[in-house]
Coordinates of C-alpha atoms and ligand atoms in Angstrom, one line a residue:
X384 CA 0.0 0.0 0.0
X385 CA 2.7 2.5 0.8
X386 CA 3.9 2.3 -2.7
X387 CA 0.4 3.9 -4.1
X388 CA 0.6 8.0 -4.7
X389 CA -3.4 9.4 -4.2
X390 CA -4.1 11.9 -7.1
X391 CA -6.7 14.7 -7.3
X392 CA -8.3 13.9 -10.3
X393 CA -12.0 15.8 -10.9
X394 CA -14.4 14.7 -13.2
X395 CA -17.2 12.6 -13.5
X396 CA -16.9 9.1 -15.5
X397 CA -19.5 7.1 -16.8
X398 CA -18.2 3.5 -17.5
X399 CA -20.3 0.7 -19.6
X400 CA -19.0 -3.1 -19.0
X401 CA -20.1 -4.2 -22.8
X402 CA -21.2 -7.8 -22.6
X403 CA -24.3 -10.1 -22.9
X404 CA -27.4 -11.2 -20.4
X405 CA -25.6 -14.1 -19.7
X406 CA -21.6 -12.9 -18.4
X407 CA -23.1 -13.3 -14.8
X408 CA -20.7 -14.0 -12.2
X409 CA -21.2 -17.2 -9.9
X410 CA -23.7 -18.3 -11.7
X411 CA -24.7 -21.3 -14.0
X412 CA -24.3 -19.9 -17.1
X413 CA -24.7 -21.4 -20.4
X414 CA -21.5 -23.1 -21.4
X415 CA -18.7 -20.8 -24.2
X416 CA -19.3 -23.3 -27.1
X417 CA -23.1 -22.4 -26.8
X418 CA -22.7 -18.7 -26.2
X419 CA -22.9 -18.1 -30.5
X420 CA -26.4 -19.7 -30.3
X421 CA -27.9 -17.2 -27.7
X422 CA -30.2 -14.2 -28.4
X423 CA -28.1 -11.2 -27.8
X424 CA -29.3 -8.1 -26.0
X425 CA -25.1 -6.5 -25.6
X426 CA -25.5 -4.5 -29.2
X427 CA -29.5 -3.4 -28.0
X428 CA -28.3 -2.3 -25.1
X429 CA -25.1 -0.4 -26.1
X430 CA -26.8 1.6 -28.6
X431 CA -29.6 2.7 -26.3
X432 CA -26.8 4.0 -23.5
X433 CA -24.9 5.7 -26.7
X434 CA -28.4 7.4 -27.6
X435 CA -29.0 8.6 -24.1
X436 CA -25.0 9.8 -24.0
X437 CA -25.2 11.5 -26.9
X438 CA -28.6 13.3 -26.1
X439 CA -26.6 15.2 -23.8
X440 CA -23.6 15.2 -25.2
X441 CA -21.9 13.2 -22.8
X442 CA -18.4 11.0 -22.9
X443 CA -18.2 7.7 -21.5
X444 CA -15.3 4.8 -21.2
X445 CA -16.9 1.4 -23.0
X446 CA -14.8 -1.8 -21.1
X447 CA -15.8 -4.2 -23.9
X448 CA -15.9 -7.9 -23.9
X449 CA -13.3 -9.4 -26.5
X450 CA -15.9 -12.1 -27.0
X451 CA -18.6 -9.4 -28.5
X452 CA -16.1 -7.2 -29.8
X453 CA -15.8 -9.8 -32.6
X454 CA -19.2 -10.2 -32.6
X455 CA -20.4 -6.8 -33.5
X456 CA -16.9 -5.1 -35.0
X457 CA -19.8 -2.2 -36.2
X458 CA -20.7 -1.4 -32.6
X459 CA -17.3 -1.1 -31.7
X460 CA -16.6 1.5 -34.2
X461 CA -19.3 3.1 -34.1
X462 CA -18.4 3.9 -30.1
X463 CA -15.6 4.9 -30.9
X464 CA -16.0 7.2 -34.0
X465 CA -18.6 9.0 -31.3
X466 CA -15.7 9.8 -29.9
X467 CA -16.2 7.8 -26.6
X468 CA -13.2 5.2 -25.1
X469 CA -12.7 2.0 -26.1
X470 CA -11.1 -0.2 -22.8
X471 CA -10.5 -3.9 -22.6
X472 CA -12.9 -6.2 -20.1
X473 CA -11.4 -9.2 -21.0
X474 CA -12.2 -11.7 -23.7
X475 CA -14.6 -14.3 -21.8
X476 CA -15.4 -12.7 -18.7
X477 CA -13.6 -15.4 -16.3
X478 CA -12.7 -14.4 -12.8
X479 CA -9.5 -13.2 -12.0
X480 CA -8.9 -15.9 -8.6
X481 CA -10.4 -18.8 -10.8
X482 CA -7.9 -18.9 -13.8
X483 CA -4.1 -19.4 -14.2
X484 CA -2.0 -15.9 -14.8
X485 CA -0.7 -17.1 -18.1
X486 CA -4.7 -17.7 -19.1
X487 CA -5.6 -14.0 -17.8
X488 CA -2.7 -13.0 -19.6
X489 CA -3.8 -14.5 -22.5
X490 CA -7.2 -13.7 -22.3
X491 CA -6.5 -9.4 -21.3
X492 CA -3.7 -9.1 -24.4
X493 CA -6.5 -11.1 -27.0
X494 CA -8.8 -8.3 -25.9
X495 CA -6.6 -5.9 -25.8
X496 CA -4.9 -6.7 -29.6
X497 CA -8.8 -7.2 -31.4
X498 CA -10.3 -4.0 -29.9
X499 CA -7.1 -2.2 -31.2
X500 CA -7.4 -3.9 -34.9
X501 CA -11.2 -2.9 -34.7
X502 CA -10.8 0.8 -33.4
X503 CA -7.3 1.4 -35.0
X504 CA -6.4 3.1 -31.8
X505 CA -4.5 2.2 -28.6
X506 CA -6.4 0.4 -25.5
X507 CA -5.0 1.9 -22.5
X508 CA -7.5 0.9 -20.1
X509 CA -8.8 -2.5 -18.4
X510 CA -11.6 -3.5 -15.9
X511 CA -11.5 -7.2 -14.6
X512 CA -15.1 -9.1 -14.8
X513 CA -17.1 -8.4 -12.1
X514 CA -14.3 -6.3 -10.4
X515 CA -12.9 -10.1 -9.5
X516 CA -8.9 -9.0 -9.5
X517 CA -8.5 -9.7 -5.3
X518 CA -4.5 -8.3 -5.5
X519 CA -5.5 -4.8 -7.0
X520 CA -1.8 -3.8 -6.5
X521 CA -0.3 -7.2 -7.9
X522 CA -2.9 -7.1 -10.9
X523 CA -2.3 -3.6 -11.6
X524 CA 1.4 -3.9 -11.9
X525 CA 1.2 -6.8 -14.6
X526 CA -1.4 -4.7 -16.6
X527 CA 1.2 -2.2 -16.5
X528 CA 3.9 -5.0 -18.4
X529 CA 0.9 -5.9 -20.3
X530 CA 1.1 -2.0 -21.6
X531 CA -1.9 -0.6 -20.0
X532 CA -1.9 2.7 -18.7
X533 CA -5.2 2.4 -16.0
X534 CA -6.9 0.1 -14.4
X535 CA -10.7 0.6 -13.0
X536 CA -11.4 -3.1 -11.2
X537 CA -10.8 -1.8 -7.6
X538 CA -14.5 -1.6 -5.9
X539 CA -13.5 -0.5 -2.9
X540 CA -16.6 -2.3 -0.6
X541 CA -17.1 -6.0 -0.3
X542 CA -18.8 -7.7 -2.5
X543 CA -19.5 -11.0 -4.3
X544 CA -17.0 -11.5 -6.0
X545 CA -13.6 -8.9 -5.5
X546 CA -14.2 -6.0 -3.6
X547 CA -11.7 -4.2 -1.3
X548 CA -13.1 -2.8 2.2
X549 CA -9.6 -1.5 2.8
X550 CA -9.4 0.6 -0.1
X551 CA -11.2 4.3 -0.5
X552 CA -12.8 5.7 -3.7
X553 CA -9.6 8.0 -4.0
X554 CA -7.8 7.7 -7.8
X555 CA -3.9 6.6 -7.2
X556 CA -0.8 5.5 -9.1
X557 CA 2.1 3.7 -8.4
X558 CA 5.9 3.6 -11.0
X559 CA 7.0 0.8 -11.8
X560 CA 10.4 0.8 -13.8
X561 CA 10.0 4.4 -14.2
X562 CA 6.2 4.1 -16.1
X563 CA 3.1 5.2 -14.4
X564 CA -0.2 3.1 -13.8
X565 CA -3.2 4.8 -12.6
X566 CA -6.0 3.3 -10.8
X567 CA -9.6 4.9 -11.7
X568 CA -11.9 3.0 -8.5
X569 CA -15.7 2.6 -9.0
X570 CA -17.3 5.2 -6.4
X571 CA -18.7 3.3 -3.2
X572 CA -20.8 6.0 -0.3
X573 CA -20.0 4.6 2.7
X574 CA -21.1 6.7 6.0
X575 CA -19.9 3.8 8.8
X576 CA -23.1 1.9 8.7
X577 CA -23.8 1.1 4.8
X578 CA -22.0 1.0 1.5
X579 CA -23.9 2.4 -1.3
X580 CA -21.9 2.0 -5.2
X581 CA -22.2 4.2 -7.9
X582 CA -23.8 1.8 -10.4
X583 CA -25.3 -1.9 -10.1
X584 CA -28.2 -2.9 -8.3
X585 CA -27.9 -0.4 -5.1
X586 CA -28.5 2.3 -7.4
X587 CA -31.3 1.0 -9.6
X588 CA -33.1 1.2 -6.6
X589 CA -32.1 4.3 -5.0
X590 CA -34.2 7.4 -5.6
X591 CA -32.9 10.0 -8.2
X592 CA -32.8 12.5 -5.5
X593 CA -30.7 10.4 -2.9
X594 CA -28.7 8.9 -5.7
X595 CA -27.5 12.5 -6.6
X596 CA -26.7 13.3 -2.6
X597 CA -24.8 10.3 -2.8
X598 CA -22.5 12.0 -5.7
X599 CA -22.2 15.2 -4.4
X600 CA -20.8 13.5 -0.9
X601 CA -18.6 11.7 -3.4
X602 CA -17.5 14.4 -5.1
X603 CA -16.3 16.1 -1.6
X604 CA -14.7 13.4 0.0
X605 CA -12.9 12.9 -3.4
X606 CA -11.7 16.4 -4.7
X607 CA -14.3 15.9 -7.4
X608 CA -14.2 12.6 -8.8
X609 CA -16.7 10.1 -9.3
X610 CA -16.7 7.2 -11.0
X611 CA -20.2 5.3 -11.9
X612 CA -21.1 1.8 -13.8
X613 CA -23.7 0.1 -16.2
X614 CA -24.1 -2.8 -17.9
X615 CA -26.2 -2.9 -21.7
X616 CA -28.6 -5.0 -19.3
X617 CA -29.5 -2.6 -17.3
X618 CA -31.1 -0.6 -19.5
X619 CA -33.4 -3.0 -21.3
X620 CA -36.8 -3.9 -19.5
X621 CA -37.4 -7.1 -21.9
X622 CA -34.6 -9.5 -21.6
X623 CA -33.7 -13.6 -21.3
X624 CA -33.1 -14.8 -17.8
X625 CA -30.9 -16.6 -16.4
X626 CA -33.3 -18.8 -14.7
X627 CA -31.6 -21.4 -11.6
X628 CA -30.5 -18.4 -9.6
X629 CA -30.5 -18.6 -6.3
X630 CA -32.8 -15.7 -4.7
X631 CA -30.9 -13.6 -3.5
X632 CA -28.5 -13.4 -6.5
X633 CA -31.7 -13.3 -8.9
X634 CA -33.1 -10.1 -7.0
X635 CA -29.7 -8.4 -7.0
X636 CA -29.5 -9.7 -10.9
X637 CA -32.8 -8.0 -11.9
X638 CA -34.4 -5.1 -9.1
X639 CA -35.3 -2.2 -10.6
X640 CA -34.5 -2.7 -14.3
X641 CA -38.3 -0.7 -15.5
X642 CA -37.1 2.7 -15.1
X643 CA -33.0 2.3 -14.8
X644 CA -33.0 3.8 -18.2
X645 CA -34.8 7.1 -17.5
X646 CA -32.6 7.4 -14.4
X647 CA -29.6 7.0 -16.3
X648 CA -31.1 9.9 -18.5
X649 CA -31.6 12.1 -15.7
X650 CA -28.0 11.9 -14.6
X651 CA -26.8 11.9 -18.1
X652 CA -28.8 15.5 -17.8
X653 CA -27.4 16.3 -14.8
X654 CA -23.7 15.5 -15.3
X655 CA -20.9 16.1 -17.6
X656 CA -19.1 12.9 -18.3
X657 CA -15.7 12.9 -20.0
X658 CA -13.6 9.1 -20.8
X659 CA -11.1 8.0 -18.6
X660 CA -8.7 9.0 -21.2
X661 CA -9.5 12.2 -21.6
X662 CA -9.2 12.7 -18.4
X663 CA -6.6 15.2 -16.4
X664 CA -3.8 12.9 -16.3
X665 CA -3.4 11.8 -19.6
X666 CA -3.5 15.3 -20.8
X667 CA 0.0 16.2 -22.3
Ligands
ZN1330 ZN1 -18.6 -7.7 -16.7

């Protein structure tokens, strides 16, 4: 920890993990040899977020699945030639703690190299699925040899699967061999008692009003920066199911998807976003 520098870095972020209705963590999903066969909602989904962005003429950071990147090379470009970020999520989706390093290695650089032959411009930017990468520090450094520039996996509140209580939701870097990795952290409220994260199911169902107290406590205990997350999911009422989940996971899965897309209008309205990369720091 000692080795981390905290940076003031102000702005507001909007970050989209691109991927389908079935990259559900923990769950019984349908096996990868299958995946070609499903319906798709990820290119639905996208397109309605990039509608609602561009409405206000907003920027956001796009962490796309290698896996639908090839899928939909179209969607990709068109993100980008909108002039929002193209970042890697991976190519399958597979937690961090449950596969080898070479495989994650493997599976970030595949991402990494078909996003950049689709876009024509550099990926400097990775999230792990489902926040999953447990050594923030440890993963942050290889993404650094990998050539990355950020990394935005660190939720810094327990959850499922990953999560950091230790961390804050302050921005930091750390040199390695004389190059710089930032860390951009999702943005998690916590007041002692509860833990409220900018994005997921805690905000579908927290009011517009509360949800924007929650960003402007943020914003102050953070010198201005907050970072927020969506899924293509989330913003489509009609959708297939995943249907064994246990209950728990199944409410968390699928509460309040009816309005989330009006509320992600209203803070579209009520925020500038910029992408990661154009943010502060990597200004030359
Ligand atoms: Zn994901």
């Amino acid at each position: 920890m000692n080795e981390i520098r905290y940076v003031n870095i102000p702005g507001n972020f909007i970050t989209i993990d691109v991927e389908e209705w079935f990259h559900i963590l923990n769950a019984n999903i349908p096996e990868k040899k299958d995946w070609e066969t499903l319906p798709s909602i990820a290119e639905k989904g996208t397109y309605k977020i990039l509608e609602i962005l561009e409405k206000s003429n907003n920027k956001a950071t796009f962490f796309v699945l290698g896996w639908v990147a090839e899928k939909y090379p179209k969607l990709i470009r068109d993100i980008s030639n909108l002039g929002h970020e193209i970042a890697s999520h991976g190519y399958y989706h597979e937690e961090l703690y449950k596969i080898s390093e070479e495989r994650w290695k493997e599976d970030v650089l595949k991402s990494k190299y078909i996003l950049e032959d689709i876009t024509g411009k550099e990926v400097i930017g990775y999230r792990a699925p489902g926040f999953s990468s447990l050594n923030y520090i440890e993963t942050i450094k290889k993404l650094l040899d990998l050539g990355f520039k950020y990394d935005s996996s660190l939720f810094p509140a327990k959850r499922e699967t990953g999560g950091n209580n230790k961390f804050d939701s302050r921005p930091f870097y750390l040199i390695q061999k004389g190059l710089k990795i930032y860390e951009f952290p999702v943005s998690v409220y916590k007041n002692g008692v509860f833990s409220i994260p900018l994005g997921g199911g805690y905000s579908r169902i927290t009011p517009i009003p509360l949800l924007r107290h929650v960003i402007k406590k943020v914003k102050k205990l953070n010198n201005g920066y907050f970072l927020f997350y969506l899924h293509p999911r989330e913003v489509l009422k009609e959708q297939p199911k995943l249907s064994d989940l246990p209950l728990i996971k199944k409410y968390k899965t699928y509460v309040g998807l009816k309005n989330y897309d009006k509320k992600v209008s209203i803070l579209s309205e009520n925020y500038n976003f910029v992408s990661i990369k154009d943010s502060s720091v990597f200004k030359t």
